[in-house]
Short mmCIF file of C-alpha atoms in Angstrom, two decimals:
data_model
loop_
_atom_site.label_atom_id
_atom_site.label_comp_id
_atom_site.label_asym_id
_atom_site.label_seq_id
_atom_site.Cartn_x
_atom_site.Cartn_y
_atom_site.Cartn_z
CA UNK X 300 -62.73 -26.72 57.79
CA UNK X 301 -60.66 -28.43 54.67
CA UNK X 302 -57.63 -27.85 56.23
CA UNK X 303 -57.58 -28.46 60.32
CA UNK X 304 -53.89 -29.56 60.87
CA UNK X 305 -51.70 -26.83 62.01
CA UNK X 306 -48.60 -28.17 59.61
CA UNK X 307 -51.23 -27.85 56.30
CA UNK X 308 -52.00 -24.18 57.42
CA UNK X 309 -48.37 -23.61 57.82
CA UNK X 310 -47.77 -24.08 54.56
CA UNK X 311 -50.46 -22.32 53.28
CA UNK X 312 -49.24 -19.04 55.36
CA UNK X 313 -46.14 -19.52 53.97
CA UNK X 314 -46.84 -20.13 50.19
CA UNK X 315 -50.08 -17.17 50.54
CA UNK X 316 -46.72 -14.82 51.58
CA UNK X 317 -44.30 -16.24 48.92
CA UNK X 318 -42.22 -16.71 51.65
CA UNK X 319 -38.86 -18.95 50.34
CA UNK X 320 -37.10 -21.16 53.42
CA UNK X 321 -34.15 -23.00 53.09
CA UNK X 322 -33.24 -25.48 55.95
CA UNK X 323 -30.32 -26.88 57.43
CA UNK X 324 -29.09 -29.72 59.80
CA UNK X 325 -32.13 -31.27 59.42
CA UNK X 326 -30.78 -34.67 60.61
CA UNK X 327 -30.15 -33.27 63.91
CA UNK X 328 -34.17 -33.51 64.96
CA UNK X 329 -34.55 -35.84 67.15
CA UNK X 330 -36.87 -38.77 65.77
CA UNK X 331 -38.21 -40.16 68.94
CA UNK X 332 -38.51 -38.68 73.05
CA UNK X 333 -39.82 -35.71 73.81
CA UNK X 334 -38.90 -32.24 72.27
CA UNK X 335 -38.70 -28.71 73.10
CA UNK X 336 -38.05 -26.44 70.47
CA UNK X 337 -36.75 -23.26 71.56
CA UNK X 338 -36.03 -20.23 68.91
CA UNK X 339 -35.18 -16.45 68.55
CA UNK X 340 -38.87 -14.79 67.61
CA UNK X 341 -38.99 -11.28 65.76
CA UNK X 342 -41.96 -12.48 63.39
CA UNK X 343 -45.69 -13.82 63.39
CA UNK X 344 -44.23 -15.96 60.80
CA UNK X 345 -41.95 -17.91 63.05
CA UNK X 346 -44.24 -20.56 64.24
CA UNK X 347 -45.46 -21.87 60.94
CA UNK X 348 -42.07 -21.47 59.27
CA UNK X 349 -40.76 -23.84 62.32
CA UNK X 350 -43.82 -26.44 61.66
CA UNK X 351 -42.53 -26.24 58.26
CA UNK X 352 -38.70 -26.57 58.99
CA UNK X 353 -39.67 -29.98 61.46
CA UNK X 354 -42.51 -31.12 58.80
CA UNK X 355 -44.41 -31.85 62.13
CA UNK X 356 -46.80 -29.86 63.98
CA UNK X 357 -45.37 -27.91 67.04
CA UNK X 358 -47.55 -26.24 70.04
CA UNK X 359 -46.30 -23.13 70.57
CA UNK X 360 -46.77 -20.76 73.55
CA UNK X 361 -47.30 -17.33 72.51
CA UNK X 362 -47.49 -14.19 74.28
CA UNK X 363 -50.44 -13.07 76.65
CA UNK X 364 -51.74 -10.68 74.39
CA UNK X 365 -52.54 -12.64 71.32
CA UNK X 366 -54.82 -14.32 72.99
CA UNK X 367 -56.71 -11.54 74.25
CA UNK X 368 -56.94 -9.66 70.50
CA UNK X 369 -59.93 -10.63 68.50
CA UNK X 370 -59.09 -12.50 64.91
CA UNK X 371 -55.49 -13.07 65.68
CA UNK X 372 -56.65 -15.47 69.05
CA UNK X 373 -58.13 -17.19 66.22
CA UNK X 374 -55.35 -17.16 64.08
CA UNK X 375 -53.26 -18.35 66.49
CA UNK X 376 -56.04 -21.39 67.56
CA UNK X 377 -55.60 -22.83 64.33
CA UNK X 378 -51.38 -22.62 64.47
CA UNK X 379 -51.92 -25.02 67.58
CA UNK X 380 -50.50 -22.21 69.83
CA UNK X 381 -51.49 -21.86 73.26
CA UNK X 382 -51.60 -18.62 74.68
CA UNK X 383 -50.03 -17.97 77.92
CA UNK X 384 -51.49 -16.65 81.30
CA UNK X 385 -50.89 -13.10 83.03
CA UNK X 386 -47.72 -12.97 85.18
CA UNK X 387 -49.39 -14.11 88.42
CA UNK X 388 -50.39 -16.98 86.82
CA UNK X 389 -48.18 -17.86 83.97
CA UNK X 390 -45.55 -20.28 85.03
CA UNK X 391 -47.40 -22.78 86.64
CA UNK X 392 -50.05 -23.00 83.60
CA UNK X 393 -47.03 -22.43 81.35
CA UNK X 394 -45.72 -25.69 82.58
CA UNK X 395 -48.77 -28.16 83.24
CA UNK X 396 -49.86 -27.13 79.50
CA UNK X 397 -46.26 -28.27 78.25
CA UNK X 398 -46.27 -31.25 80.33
CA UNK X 399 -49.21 -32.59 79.27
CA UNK X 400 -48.68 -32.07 75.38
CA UNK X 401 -44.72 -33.72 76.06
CA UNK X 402 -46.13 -36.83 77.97
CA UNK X 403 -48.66 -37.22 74.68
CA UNK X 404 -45.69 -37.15 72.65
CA UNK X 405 -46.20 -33.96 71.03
CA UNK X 406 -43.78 -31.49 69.72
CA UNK X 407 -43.46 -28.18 72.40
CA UNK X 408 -41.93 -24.72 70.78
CA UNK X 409 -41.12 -22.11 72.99
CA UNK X 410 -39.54 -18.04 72.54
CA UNK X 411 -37.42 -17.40 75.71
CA UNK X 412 -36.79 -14.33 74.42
CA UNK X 413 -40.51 -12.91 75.25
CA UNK X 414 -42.37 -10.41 73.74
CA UNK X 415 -39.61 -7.30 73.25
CA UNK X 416 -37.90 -8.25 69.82
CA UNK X 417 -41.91 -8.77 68.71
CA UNK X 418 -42.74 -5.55 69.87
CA UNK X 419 -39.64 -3.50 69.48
CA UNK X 420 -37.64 -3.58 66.06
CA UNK X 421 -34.51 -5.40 65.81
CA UNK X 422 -31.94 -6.72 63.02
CA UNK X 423 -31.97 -10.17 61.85
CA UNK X 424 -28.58 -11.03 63.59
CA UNK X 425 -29.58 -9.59 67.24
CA UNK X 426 -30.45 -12.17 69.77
CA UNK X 427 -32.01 -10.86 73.41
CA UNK X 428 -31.78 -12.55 77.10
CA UNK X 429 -33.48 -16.21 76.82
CA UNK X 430 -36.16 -16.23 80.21
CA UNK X 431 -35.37 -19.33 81.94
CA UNK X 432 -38.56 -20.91 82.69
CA UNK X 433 -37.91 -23.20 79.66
CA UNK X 434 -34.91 -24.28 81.40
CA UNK X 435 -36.98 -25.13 84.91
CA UNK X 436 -39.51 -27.21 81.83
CA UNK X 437 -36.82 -29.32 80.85
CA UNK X 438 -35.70 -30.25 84.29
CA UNK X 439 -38.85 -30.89 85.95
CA UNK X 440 -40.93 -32.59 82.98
CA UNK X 441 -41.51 -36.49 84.21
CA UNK X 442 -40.00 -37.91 80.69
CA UNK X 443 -37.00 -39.74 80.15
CA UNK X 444 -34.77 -39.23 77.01
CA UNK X 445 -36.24 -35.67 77.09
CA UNK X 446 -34.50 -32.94 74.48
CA UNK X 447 -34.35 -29.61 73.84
CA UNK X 448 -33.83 -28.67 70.42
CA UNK X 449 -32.34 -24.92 69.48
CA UNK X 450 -33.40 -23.32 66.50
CA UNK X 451 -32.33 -20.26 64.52
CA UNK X 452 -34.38 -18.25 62.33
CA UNK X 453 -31.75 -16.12 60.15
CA UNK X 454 -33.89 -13.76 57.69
CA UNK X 455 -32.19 -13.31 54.42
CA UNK X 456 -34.45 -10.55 52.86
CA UNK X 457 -37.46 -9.18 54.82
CA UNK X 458 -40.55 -6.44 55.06
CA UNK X 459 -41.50 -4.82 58.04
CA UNK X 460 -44.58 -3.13 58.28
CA UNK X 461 -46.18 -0.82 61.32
CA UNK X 462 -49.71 -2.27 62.54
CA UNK X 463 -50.96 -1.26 65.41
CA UNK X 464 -50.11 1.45 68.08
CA UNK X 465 -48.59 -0.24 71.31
CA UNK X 466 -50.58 1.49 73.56
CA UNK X 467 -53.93 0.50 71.60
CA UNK X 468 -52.65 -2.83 72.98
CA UNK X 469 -52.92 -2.01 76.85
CA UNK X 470 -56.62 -2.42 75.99
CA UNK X 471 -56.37 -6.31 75.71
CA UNK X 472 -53.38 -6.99 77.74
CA UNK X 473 -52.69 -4.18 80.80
CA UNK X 474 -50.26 -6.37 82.18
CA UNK X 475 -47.58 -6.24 79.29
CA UNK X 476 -45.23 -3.42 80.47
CA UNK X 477 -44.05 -2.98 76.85
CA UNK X 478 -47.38 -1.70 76.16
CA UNK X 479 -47.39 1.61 78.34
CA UNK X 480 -44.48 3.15 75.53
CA UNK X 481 -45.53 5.50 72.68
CA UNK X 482 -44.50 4.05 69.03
CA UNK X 483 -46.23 1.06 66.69
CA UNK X 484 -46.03 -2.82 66.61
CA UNK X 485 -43.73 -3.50 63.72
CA UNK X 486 -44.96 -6.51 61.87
CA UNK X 487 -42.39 -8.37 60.22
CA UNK X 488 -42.51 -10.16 57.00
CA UNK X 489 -39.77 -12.77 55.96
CA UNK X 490 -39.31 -13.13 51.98
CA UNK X 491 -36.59 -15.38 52.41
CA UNK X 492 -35.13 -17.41 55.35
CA UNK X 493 -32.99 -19.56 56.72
CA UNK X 494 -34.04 -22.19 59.52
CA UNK X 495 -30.88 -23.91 61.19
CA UNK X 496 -31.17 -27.00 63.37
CA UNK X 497 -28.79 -26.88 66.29
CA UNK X 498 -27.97 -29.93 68.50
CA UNK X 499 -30.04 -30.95 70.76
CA UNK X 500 -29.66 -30.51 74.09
CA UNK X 501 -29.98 -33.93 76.09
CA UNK X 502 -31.58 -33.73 79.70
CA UNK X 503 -29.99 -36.54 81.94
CA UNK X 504 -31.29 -38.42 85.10
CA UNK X 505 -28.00 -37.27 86.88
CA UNK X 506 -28.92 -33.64 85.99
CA UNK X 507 -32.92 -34.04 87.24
CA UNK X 508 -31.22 -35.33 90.01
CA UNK X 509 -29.26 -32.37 90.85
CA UNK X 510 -31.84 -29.75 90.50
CA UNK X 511 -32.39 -28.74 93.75
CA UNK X 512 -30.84 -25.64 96.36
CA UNK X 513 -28.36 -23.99 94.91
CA UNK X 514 -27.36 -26.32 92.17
CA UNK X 515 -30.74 -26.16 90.55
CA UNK X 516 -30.22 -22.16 89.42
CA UNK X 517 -26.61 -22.84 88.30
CA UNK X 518 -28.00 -25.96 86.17
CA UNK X 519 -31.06 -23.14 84.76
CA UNK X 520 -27.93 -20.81 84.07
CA UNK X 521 -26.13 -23.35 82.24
CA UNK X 522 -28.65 -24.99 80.11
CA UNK X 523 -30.39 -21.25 79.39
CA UNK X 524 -26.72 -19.97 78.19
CA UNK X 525 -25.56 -23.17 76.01
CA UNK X 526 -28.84 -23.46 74.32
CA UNK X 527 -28.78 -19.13 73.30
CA UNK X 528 -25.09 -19.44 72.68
CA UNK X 529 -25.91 -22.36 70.18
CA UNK X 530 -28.48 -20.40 68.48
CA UNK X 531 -26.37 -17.17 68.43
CA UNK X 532 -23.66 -19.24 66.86
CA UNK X 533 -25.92 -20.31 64.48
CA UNK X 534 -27.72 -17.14 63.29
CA UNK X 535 -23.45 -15.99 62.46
CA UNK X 536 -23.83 -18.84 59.82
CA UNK X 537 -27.49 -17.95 58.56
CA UNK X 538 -27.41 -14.73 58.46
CA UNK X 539 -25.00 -13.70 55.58
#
């Protein structure tokens, strides 16, 4: 294939869309340790237009089911993403995949808020619950001067599109509860965006330390709530 690296397809989506992306705070990415980028998601656009915004490749996890549909398992093979497991099975192969990409040094992107602002319509400025399990990442991972890095994506001008009828879905992932409502997948297309670099989120030894019993879900709660408020804040400035 001419073009293999997940950043040069990135790009390509992009420019093939006409998509125009402004960035800011770009001086706040970290240029050395370990990184975990985690973002709002309402787009199939966001992971390339975050390889873009970083000018590095990032491996995404994606949801279940786009690994199960044929083409777009493809599609997303050649982003770099890797899909993740059904619920029985998804946080402990959520978590040795990221591991083992960190310790090589490579760029981790995550979407706490799951699949419901892919599947169900929202506006640019809404921002849903963040999962923790990124959280439990950052204070388990074996790395030292370990960050996590919030990211908004604030749409400026956009197309959405319906594709595919949610329930047609249950076919390739049963286990997605968002599947088993009546309605159609909106597909979102940015035409112009903004990508906004928050500050990043240092994980210290004293905090590692202290993640255990009781402590350990008030640390989650903490470091879950400052990294959404921070991107919350952000999307206010982006989205104007």
């Amino acid at each position: 294939m001419l073009f293999s690296d997940p950043l040069q397809i990135s790009r390509l989506f992009l420019t093939a869309f006409g998509t125009r992306l402004d960035n800011y705070y770009l001086e706040r990415i970290p240029k050395d340790g370990a990184v975990l980028v985690v973002s709002n998601h309402r787009s199939f656009m966001d992971a390339p237009l975050l390889m873009a915004a970083m000018n590095r490749p990032v491996r995404f996890a994606c949801h279940h089911y786009m690994g199960q549909v044929p083409v777009l398992r493809e599609i997303i093979d050649q982003f770099g993403c890797f899909p993740l497991e059904v619920p029985q099975q998804r946080q402990q192969s959520f978590f040795q995949q990221a591991v083992r990409l960190l310790q090589a040094r490579q760029m981790v992107g995550v979407f706490p808020e799951g699949a419901e602002p892919m599947v169900q319509a929202t506006s640019p400025q809404e921002i849903g619950e963040f999962q923790r399990g990124f959280a439990h990442l950052a204070l388990r991972v074996p790395i030292a001067n370990f960050a996590i890095l919030p990211v908004a994506i604030a749409s400026q001008e956009e197309i959405t599109n319906s594709v595919v009828p949610l329930q047609f879905l249950r076919w390739f992932d049963p286990s997605e509860p968002l599947f088993n409502q009546s309605g159609w997948h909106p597909m979102v297309v940015y035409q112009r965006v903004n990508i906004l670099i928050g500050r990043p989120y240092r994980i210290t030894a004293a905090q590692q330390q202290a993640y255990q019993g009781k402590q350990a879900r008030s640390l989650v709660a903490e470091i879950t709530e400052t990294c959404r408020t921070e991107i919350r804040e952000l999307l206010t400035q982006g989205c104007y």
